[in-house]
């Protein structure tokens, strides 16, 4: 993280171009070479529909769909891991589908739900019971926790562990039939209460949950646990490589045990380090809290690290894919600099967005020697280096809006913008020389005055006279007022997950993460539809927000032209 984003981007780009594949791709190549899966590559992206996808999920999506796409005949499934009825919702299912598509990936006809397998999972549980590999336990949740032991002490066997197969079958059936209350019994695998891997100490396979499920309705009142469901779902779908994040490393033993005990086809689980980003939280629980407590405008608030949030903010999907490719995959946890992602966003937007003029903090400029009621028209390119963007025409008149920051009554040395006595170029239009200001009774500057040189039309003069500064402008007669939302990082702490005593991550929210201003835009900017990305010359990249109405545009700042993160850190000091 000490590296600048540009440096680390270069480094990863070099790594990518080099001979080495990452450890997951190496593993898959080896399996292909050995014929382990007959050369098949079949992955899956398995979100739980209990929240919106975030940038961490983008890493997993790019990896799973990416790896599949790199092999002839490779496939990647989308599977909703919907085993927890109380937290899940169809709203989340729909948003996840939209986000995966937006990122540029296609599951074709392979969209599944773990709940599709509930019948099969139930049958397989019966098989385990019959083989003496599972039993119904009637300890309370608290007792089960106590009996489990610790990392250093072995667990204790439940007094119910040696129930007969008949009794287990009977109880499990009655659990299914709804005869018991939540928590009265669970079904557990019978493995080893002294196993050094705590996961293997008779893990729970099923619990009673009298809850409505978003797909199976009220059919079930027992629900299978994640570990039991996941491996069987992978196996059922013929997955070859089950790629997941590091926290599942200890669960791999159970994954393998379940499939081997049931005599089922076994995919290979491979773990990689999850994405952590500076100034960001990437946990659904925390993101849900931000939304539910109203700290942001919603799941798609442009400050949110959700895919719907960064989409609304204006991040192009290509930039996210590029980011994921640059960070690569590793086996050790690390923190990625948010600035690297912005770097990828800028790189993409710089090449592809049209450049227009908007004034975000306006101050009036009056050209005293320009006739009243007269206008010039200038045809200007929409992108200085790319003619394919075409041109637009802008009117120039006696009164303009310029950026407040482009004028100083008393300027420091090397200030090349507007200050009394200094000449600057108004982008694509004329040279103007500042002659003074008009103030109100309180001494606030109301207008900046200047004169223009009619010979400098188009932005240059016959005498070849140079000016050091060029500033942008919008003519007052045509300017469209717009709501512009200026975004800064949502958190002021580099790692908001690391909280000091007595605080929560919410204590590190940036109170200035959103600043709403009224800007003046050139008229063409009011014509773009929601989602369009543009550059406001000299200011940054902006995206038309869905709150825009005809004649009342709303823009979100996607990114400044340069790294703004250094500034955040400076402000903190
Ligand atoms: P969270 O921890 O944010 O609640 P989760 O892991 O519970 O996320 P799932 O819906 O289970 O969310 O995730 C779907 C897939 O995305 C899983 O394979 C998970 O490993 C992966 N994933 C989740 N977060 C990240 C992350 N930060 N980096 C990489 N992959 C992630
Ligand atoms: Mg999860």
XYZ file of C-alpha atoms and ligand atoms in Angstrom:
605
model
C 0.000 0.000 0.000
C 2.988 2.254 0.344
C 3.264 2.214 -3.440
C 1.377 4.755 -5.467
C -1.573 3.234 -7.309
C 0.134 3.889 -10.590
C 3.233 2.042 -9.451
C 1.312 -0.939 -8.136
C -0.820 -0.985 -11.269
C 2.341 -1.178 -13.336
C 3.697 -3.918 -11.142
C 0.606 -6.068 -11.455
C 0.442 -5.365 -15.173
C 3.985 -6.677 -15.426
C 3.109 -9.723 -13.377
C 0.158 -10.369 -15.650
C 2.254 -10.179 -18.779
C 4.902 -12.369 -17.263
C 4.966 -16.130 -17.549
C 3.335 -16.868 -14.169
C -0.335 -17.651 -13.749
C -1.861 -17.002 -10.352
C -2.115 -19.979 -8.015
C -5.738 -20.742 -8.900
C -5.142 -20.715 -12.636
C -2.007 -22.797 -12.102
C -4.010 -25.343 -10.126
C -6.659 -25.534 -12.836
C -4.028 -25.909 -15.532
C -2.508 -28.791 -13.545
C -5.889 -30.472 -13.163
C -6.449 -30.108 -16.883
C -3.050 -31.595 -17.607
C -3.659 -34.563 -15.322
C -7.157 -35.101 -16.671
C -8.644 -34.880 -13.175
C -11.911 -33.480 -14.508
C -11.498 -34.645 -18.098
C -10.346 -31.153 -19.005
C -13.607 -29.579 -17.872
C -13.578 -26.195 -16.139
C -16.841 -25.392 -14.411
C -17.039 -22.749 -11.677
C -19.906 -20.953 -9.955
C -20.598 -17.644 -8.277
C -22.732 -18.419 -5.197
C -24.081 -15.262 -3.513
C -26.490 -15.385 -0.643
C -29.430 -13.123 -1.610
C -29.322 -11.212 1.679
C -27.941 -7.915 0.412
C -26.611 -6.128 -2.654
C -23.362 -7.151 -4.268
C -20.277 -5.115 -3.425
C -16.808 -4.628 -4.859
C -15.555 -7.741 -3.057
C -18.124 -9.768 -4.951
C -16.852 -8.199 -8.169
C -13.494 -9.808 -7.452
C -15.162 -13.189 -7.015
C -17.353 -12.750 -10.116
C -14.408 -11.718 -12.288
C -12.425 -14.670 -10.993
C -15.109 -17.320 -11.396
C -16.498 -16.167 -14.733
C -13.024 -15.104 -15.871
C -11.395 -18.479 -15.252
C -14.269 -20.285 -16.983
C -14.037 -17.949 -19.975
C -10.338 -18.678 -20.391
C -10.974 -22.338 -21.163
C -12.673 -23.847 -24.187
C -16.081 -25.046 -23.062
C -15.578 -23.466 -19.620
C -18.759 -22.619 -17.737
C -19.724 -20.574 -14.717
C -23.054 -20.916 -12.928
C -24.892 -18.293 -10.974
C -26.246 -19.936 -7.852
C -28.259 -18.292 -5.131
C -27.262 -19.749 -1.830
C -30.698 -19.246 -0.296
C -30.689 -21.478 2.761
C -31.506 -18.799 5.319
C -35.163 -17.862 4.810
C -35.300 -14.947 7.240
C -32.654 -12.711 5.709
C -33.338 -13.311 2.056
C -35.472 -11.477 -0.411
C -36.346 -11.429 -4.110
C -35.293 -7.779 -4.274
C -31.749 -8.990 -3.622
C -32.036 -11.779 -6.196
C -33.012 -9.293 -8.871
C -30.308 -6.805 -7.973
C -27.672 -9.560 -8.051
C -28.731 -10.671 -11.537
C -28.643 -7.096 -12.753
C -25.209 -6.482 -11.244
C -23.587 -9.615 -12.647
C -24.927 -8.782 -16.129
C -23.788 -5.196 -15.806
C -20.272 -6.350 -14.931
C -20.339 -8.087 -18.297
C -20.858 -11.762 -17.431
C -23.370 -14.294 -18.644
C -24.528 -17.436 -16.841
C -26.515 -18.416 -19.959
C -29.124 -20.971 -18.866
C -27.328 -21.873 -15.672
C -29.025 -19.979 -12.905
C -29.750 -22.120 -9.868
C -30.952 -21.835 -6.331
C -29.741 -23.953 -3.448
C -33.431 -24.206 -2.603
C -33.842 -26.166 -5.878
C -32.034 -28.940 -4.059
C -34.013 -28.999 -0.807
C -35.682 -32.323 -1.640
C -32.412 -33.933 -2.636
C -30.649 -32.544 0.440
C -33.356 -34.035 2.617
C -33.021 -37.461 0.958
C -29.252 -37.371 1.390
C -29.658 -36.474 5.069
C -31.794 -39.588 5.479
C -29.033 -41.564 3.801
C -26.515 -40.181 6.324
C -28.805 -41.122 9.222
C -29.239 -44.624 7.863
C -25.489 -45.022 7.575
C -25.078 -43.922 11.187
C -23.348 -40.720 10.039
C -25.923 -38.265 11.334
C -28.098 -37.963 14.435
C -30.749 -35.750 15.909
C -29.426 -33.775 18.832
C -31.724 -32.227 21.413
C -29.229 -30.071 23.274
C -29.981 -26.355 23.241
C -27.933 -24.072 21.012
C -26.087 -22.845 24.085
C -25.283 -26.378 25.235
C -24.083 -27.338 21.783
C -21.717 -24.397 21.928
C -20.423 -25.444 25.355
C -19.982 -29.068 24.304
C -18.021 -28.033 21.231
C -14.839 -27.314 23.193
C -12.222 -24.815 22.075
C -9.207 -24.688 19.813
C -7.122 -26.120 22.654
C -9.661 -28.417 24.340
C -11.538 -31.278 22.697
C -15.324 -31.226 22.637
C -17.690 -33.450 24.584
C -20.133 -35.883 23.036
C -23.804 -35.076 23.311
C -25.882 -37.493 25.394
C -28.124 -37.839 22.309
C -25.262 -38.856 20.056
C -25.964 -42.563 20.202
C -29.652 -42.538 19.396
C -30.665 -45.452 17.208
C -31.087 -45.028 13.467
C -34.833 -45.636 13.885
C -35.179 -42.952 16.531
C -33.153 -40.509 14.432
C -35.248 -41.208 11.339
C -38.427 -40.725 13.325
C -37.292 -37.485 14.962
C -35.920 -36.034 11.725
C -39.166 -36.805 9.941
C -41.126 -35.131 12.739
C -38.794 -32.128 12.612
C -39.696 -31.881 8.933
C -43.385 -32.254 9.697
C -43.308 -29.238 11.975
C -43.937 -31.078 15.236
C -41.229 -29.184 17.122
C -40.449 -25.578 17.868
C -37.432 -23.736 16.507
C -34.322 -24.860 18.350
C -35.846 -27.995 19.891
C -33.641 -30.329 17.829
C -30.982 -30.172 15.135
C -29.563 -32.795 12.814
C -25.806 -33.175 13.225
C -23.152 -35.089 11.349
C -21.540 -37.766 13.477
C -17.846 -37.183 12.921
C -15.498 -36.595 15.841
C -15.962 -34.368 18.888
C -12.225 -34.465 19.503
C -11.219 -33.438 15.973
C -8.475 -30.838 15.958
C -10.463 -28.955 13.316
C -13.407 -27.554 15.300
C -15.562 -27.533 12.153
C -15.449 -31.350 12.214
C -16.891 -31.664 15.735
C -20.288 -32.964 14.693
C -21.371 -29.945 12.660
C -25.050 -29.067 12.411
C -26.628 -30.108 9.099
C -30.237 -29.046 9.632
C -32.115 -26.757 11.983
C -35.763 -26.006 12.563
C -36.809 -22.603 11.284
C -40.522 -21.979 10.994
C -40.139 -19.239 8.464
C -41.488 -18.390 5.044
C -38.931 -18.858 2.280
C -38.915 -16.479 -0.696
C -39.055 -19.412 -3.118
C -40.276 -22.531 -1.328
C -42.904 -20.657 0.688
C -44.058 -22.652 3.707
C -43.141 -26.065 2.338
C -40.195 -26.447 4.705
C -39.732 -25.744 8.351
C -36.274 -27.312 8.500
C -33.463 -25.689 6.567
C -30.061 -27.152 5.648
C -26.899 -25.414 6.845
C -24.497 -23.688 4.486
C -21.656 -26.234 4.726
C -23.931 -29.167 4.025
C -25.766 -27.413 1.205
C -22.853 -25.865 -0.555
C -20.818 -28.950 -1.328
C -23.871 -30.928 -2.459
C -24.989 -28.052 -4.695
C -21.507 -27.863 -6.241
C -21.460 -31.614 -6.726
C -24.953 -31.709 -8.227
C -24.034 -29.042 -10.765
C -20.817 -30.807 -11.745
C -18.632 -27.937 -10.591
C -14.931 -28.707 -11.010
C -13.352 -25.916 -8.979
C -15.240 -24.437 -6.064
C -13.455 -21.151 -5.493
C -14.189 -19.394 -2.212
C -12.608 -16.992 0.240
C -10.063 -17.878 2.915
C -12.460 -18.026 5.849
C -13.707 -21.327 4.402
C -10.317 -22.991 4.564
C -11.234 -24.974 7.700
C -14.552 -25.944 6.125
C -12.869 -27.720 3.232
C -12.442 -30.835 5.359
C -16.183 -30.942 5.967
C -16.865 -30.241 2.283
C -14.776 -33.269 1.365
C -16.135 -35.439 4.205
C -19.759 -34.830 3.238
C -19.301 -35.715 -0.424
C -17.066 -38.681 0.277
C -19.386 -40.078 2.948
C -22.336 -39.742 0.590
C -20.330 -41.240 -2.263
C -20.874 -38.212 -4.464
C -18.736 -36.597 -7.133
C -16.301 -34.192 -5.483
C -15.218 -30.800 -6.861
C -11.990 -29.210 -5.658
C -12.422 -26.337 -3.203
C -9.768 -23.613 -3.519
C -9.562 -20.597 -1.211
C -8.272 -17.123 -2.043
C -7.942 -13.883 -0.079
C -10.977 -11.622 -0.064
C -10.748 -8.057 -1.263
C -10.245 -5.380 1.374
C -10.240 -1.773 0.230
C -8.988 1.303 2.057
C -11.638 3.768 3.308
C -14.306 1.156 2.625
C -16.336 -1.460 4.434
C -17.142 -4.596 2.431
C -19.367 -6.566 4.699
C -23.011 -6.994 3.915
C -23.908 -6.621 7.560
C -22.282 -3.188 7.730
C -23.665 -2.125 4.369
C -27.177 -3.101 5.463
C -26.698 -0.989 8.575
C -25.632 2.034 6.531
C -28.776 1.706 4.435
C -31.243 0.891 7.195
C -30.039 3.629 9.523
C -30.156 6.172 6.724
C -26.476 7.104 6.652
C -26.672 6.976 2.849
C -29.401 7.449 0.236
C -29.869 3.689 -0.247
C -28.105 0.617 -1.601
C -27.257 2.480 -4.775
C -26.016 5.632 -3.093
C -22.997 6.683 -5.179
C -20.816 6.571 -2.053
C -21.629 2.928 -1.390
C -19.109 0.263 -2.449
C -22.003 -1.753 -3.870
C -22.016 -2.487 -7.574
C -25.274 -0.560 -7.890
C -23.641 2.321 -6.004
C -20.537 2.566 -8.148
C -22.688 2.139 -11.258
C -24.810 5.110 -10.214
C -21.643 6.997 -9.428
C -20.478 6.419 -13.002
C -17.820 3.701 -12.747
C -17.692 1.807 -16.048
C -17.831 -1.996 -15.713
C -14.677 -2.296 -17.825
C -12.804 -0.304 -15.183
C -13.909 -2.721 -12.460
C -12.838 -5.698 -14.537
C -9.503 -4.057 -15.173
C -9.154 -3.359 -11.459
C -9.881 -6.982 -10.577
C -7.384 -8.154 -13.128
C -4.709 -5.826 -11.752
C -5.137 -6.806 -8.131
C -4.953 -10.480 -9.074
C -5.627 -13.259 -6.589
C -3.453 -14.316 -3.705
C -3.552 -16.615 -0.721
C -2.716 -13.955 1.854
C -5.011 -11.215 3.065
C -4.069 -7.703 2.085
C -5.543 -4.249 1.762
C -5.882 -2.669 -1.666
C -5.600 1.087 -2.097
C -8.936 2.564 -3.220
C -6.881 4.925 -5.360
C -5.974 1.997 -7.605
C -9.619 1.537 -8.455
C -10.047 5.234 -9.164
C -6.973 5.046 -11.340
C -8.658 2.341 -13.440
C -11.849 4.414 -13.590
C -9.996 7.541 -14.732
C -8.028 5.633 -17.310
C -11.212 4.343 -18.911
C -13.151 7.594 -18.627
C -10.302 9.711 -19.910
C -10.332 7.780 -23.151
C -14.045 7.570 -23.710
C -16.003 10.459 -22.194
C -16.883 13.664 -24.051
C -15.561 16.861 -22.483
C -17.951 19.677 -21.872
C -18.093 22.730 -19.672
C -19.827 23.089 -16.364
C -19.159 25.591 -13.610
C -19.576 24.045 -10.209
C -18.912 27.062 -7.989
C -20.049 29.913 -10.182
C -19.055 33.573 -10.087
C -20.214 36.085 -12.707
C -17.767 37.424 -15.274
C -18.804 40.593 -17.180
C -16.965 41.519 -20.362
C -17.381 45.277 -20.292
C -16.318 45.943 -23.882
C -18.540 43.218 -25.360
C -21.753 44.686 -26.766
C -24.947 43.944 -24.873
C -27.435 41.714 -26.681
C -24.759 40.333 -29.011
C -23.547 36.724 -29.187
C -20.767 34.755 -30.771
C -21.188 31.125 -31.622
C -18.305 28.701 -31.246
C -18.183 25.188 -32.530
C -16.121 23.104 -30.165
C -14.934 19.509 -30.258
C -16.508 17.157 -27.721
C -13.119 15.517 -27.207
C -9.863 17.287 -28.099
C -8.097 14.078 -29.168
C -10.964 12.075 -30.580
C -12.986 13.584 -33.422
C -15.460 10.736 -33.394
C -17.217 12.399 -30.472
C -18.267 15.215 -32.839
C -18.748 18.829 -31.910
C -21.270 21.096 -30.247
C -21.965 24.792 -30.600
C -21.881 27.159 -27.660
C -22.959 30.776 -27.439
C -20.620 33.357 -26.004
C -21.989 36.649 -24.628
C -21.244 39.627 -22.459
C -22.009 37.788 -19.211
C -20.510 34.428 -18.339
C -20.151 32.121 -15.381
C -16.676 31.096 -14.368
C -15.352 29.016 -11.504
C -15.009 30.968 -8.266
C -11.649 29.331 -7.797
C -10.409 30.706 -11.125
C -10.413 34.252 -9.789
C -8.296 35.787 -7.008
C -8.397 39.410 -6.095
C -4.963 39.032 -4.622
C -3.094 36.273 -6.318
C 0.050 34.499 -5.234
C 3.008 34.220 -7.591
C 2.519 31.663 -10.352
C -1.243 32.109 -10.258
C -2.029 31.984 -13.958
C -5.769 32.334 -13.790
C -7.847 35.495 -13.511
C -6.592 38.330 -11.304
C -6.623 42.096 -11.895
C -4.293 43.004 -14.760
C -3.781 39.411 -15.957
C -4.842 38.000 -19.303
C -6.230 34.464 -19.685
C -7.851 32.424 -22.409
C -11.501 31.486 -22.127
C -11.501 27.948 -23.494
C -12.097 27.896 -27.297
C -13.302 31.548 -27.233
C -11.335 34.730 -26.508
C -8.529 36.221 -24.472
C -9.782 38.401 -21.638
C -7.936 40.712 -19.236
C -9.266 41.271 -15.749
C -10.004 44.906 -14.971
C -11.540 44.706 -11.497
C -14.472 43.609 -9.402
C -17.865 44.824 -8.208
C -18.684 44.173 -4.556
C -21.876 44.273 -2.533
C -22.341 46.284 0.687
C -20.702 43.534 2.762
C -17.660 43.465 0.555
C -18.442 40.164 -1.188
C -17.456 39.983 -4.815
C -20.573 40.073 -6.995
C -18.969 40.330 -10.406
C -15.551 40.096 -11.936
C -14.980 42.536 -14.755
C -12.753 42.165 -17.772
C -12.246 43.274 -21.334
C -11.828 40.958 -24.275
C -9.603 41.124 -27.325
C -11.833 40.693 -30.403
C -8.701 39.685 -32.377
C -8.253 36.574 -30.230
C -11.355 34.821 -31.524
C -11.050 31.044 -31.262
C -8.432 31.279 -28.545
C -5.294 32.606 -30.249
C -3.994 35.871 -31.645
C -2.212 36.937 -34.818
C 0.709 38.356 -32.812
C 1.231 34.928 -31.250
C 0.956 36.403 -27.771
C 0.864 33.686 -25.127
C -1.264 33.411 -22.015
C -0.424 30.980 -19.274
C -3.932 30.153 -18.137
C -7.014 28.752 -19.844
C -10.245 28.634 -17.898
C -13.649 27.163 -18.646
C -16.896 29.121 -18.768
C -20.589 28.941 -19.509
C -22.509 31.893 -20.952
C -25.081 33.254 -18.534
C -27.803 33.483 -21.183
C -27.738 29.729 -21.892
C -26.561 28.232 -18.617
C -28.675 25.398 -17.254
C -28.735 25.236 -13.461
C -28.067 21.725 -12.254
C -27.801 19.865 -8.996
C -24.311 18.484 -8.723
C -23.381 16.033 -5.977
C -19.726 16.128 -5.107
C -18.513 12.933 -3.488
C -15.650 12.259 -1.159
C -14.799 8.971 0.566
C -17.513 7.667 2.863
C -15.030 7.071 5.670
C -12.221 9.206 7.006
C -10.245 6.278 8.374
C -8.082 4.153 6.145
C -9.390 0.980 7.746
C -12.836 1.694 9.221
C -13.129 -1.980 10.198
C -10.441 -1.471 12.795
C -12.249 0.421 15.525
C -10.869 2.007 18.651
C -12.347 1.019 21.968
C -15.895 2.205 22.547
C -16.387 3.133 18.893
C -18.045 1.528 15.894
C -17.279 1.840 12.206
C -20.018 4.478 12.032
C -17.845 6.824 14.094
C -15.543 7.087 11.095
C -18.177 8.204 8.604
C -17.030 11.262 6.670
C -19.530 14.075 7.388
C -18.472 15.706 4.123
C -18.823 12.643 1.929
C -21.568 14.338 -0.079
C -21.743 18.030 -0.910
C -24.650 19.193 -3.056
C -24.146 22.384 -5.098
C -25.983 24.247 -7.829
C -23.822 24.374 -10.905
C -24.244 26.112 -14.265
C -23.866 23.838 -17.237
C -23.587 24.389 -20.943
C -26.942 23.447 -22.513
C -25.716 20.304 -24.244
C -25.071 18.736 -20.822
C -28.767 18.928 -20.001
C -29.577 16.639 -22.938
C -27.818 13.491 -21.776
C -29.812 10.673 -20.308
C -29.321 9.065 -16.915
C -26.183 6.974 -16.712
C -24.223 9.020 -19.281
C -20.648 9.732 -18.251
C -18.922 12.966 -19.183
C -15.939 15.026 -18.245
C -16.505 18.555 -17.001
C -13.385 20.183 -18.342
C -10.746 20.713 -15.680
C -13.044 19.458 -12.899
C -13.508 15.745 -13.172
C -15.743 12.972 -14.419
C -19.463 13.168 -13.797
C -22.414 10.922 -14.441
C -26.048 11.866 -15.028
C -28.062 10.671 -12.042
C -31.391 8.877 -12.261
C -32.943 11.744 -10.251
C -32.544 13.999 -13.328
C -35.711 15.493 -14.829
C -36.076 17.267 -18.165
C -34.543 20.713 -17.730
C -33.371 19.813 -14.211
C -30.254 17.747 -14.558
C -28.601 16.043 -11.604
C -24.973 14.957 -11.858
C -22.820 12.819 -9.587
C -19.109 13.357 -9.464
C -17.588 10.037 -10.433
C -13.993 11.045 -9.808
C -11.824 14.106 -9.808
C -9.243 14.337 -12.557
C -6.450 13.521 -10.151
C -6.053 11.483 -7.024
C -8.232 12.959 -4.303
C -7.235 10.423 -1.664
C -3.974 12.090 -0.820
C -6.022 15.157 0.028
C -8.308 13.212 2.356
C -5.327 12.045 4.315
C -3.889 15.561 4.447
C -7.162 16.881 5.836
C -7.028 14.303 8.580
C -3.643 15.450 9.805
P -20.049 -10.509 3.282
O -18.867 -10.991 4.060
O -19.901 -9.193 2.647
O -21.338 -10.634 4.036
P -20.446 -13.021 2.032
O -19.201 -13.777 1.808
O -21.314 -13.436 3.147
O -20.114 -11.492 2.039
P -21.834 -14.156 -0.162
O -23.100 -13.710 -0.762
O -21.808 -15.432 0.589
O -21.342 -12.990 0.762
O -20.676 -14.122 -1.229
C -20.746 -14.719 -2.494
C -19.357 -15.001 -2.964
O -18.586 -13.794 -2.997
C -18.648 -15.939 -2.023
O -18.000 -16.924 -2.803
C -17.680 -15.078 -1.279
O -16.545 -15.816 -0.919
C -17.383 -13.979 -2.290
N -16.991 -12.752 -1.615
C -17.682 -12.073 -0.668
N -16.977 -11.016 -0.221
C -15.815 -11.004 -0.913
C -14.657 -10.165 -0.908
N -14.555 -9.104 -0.109
N -13.650 -10.466 -1.755
C -13.740 -11.521 -2.582
N -14.788 -12.354 -2.633
C -15.819 -12.110 -1.811
Mg -21.495 -15.760 2.976
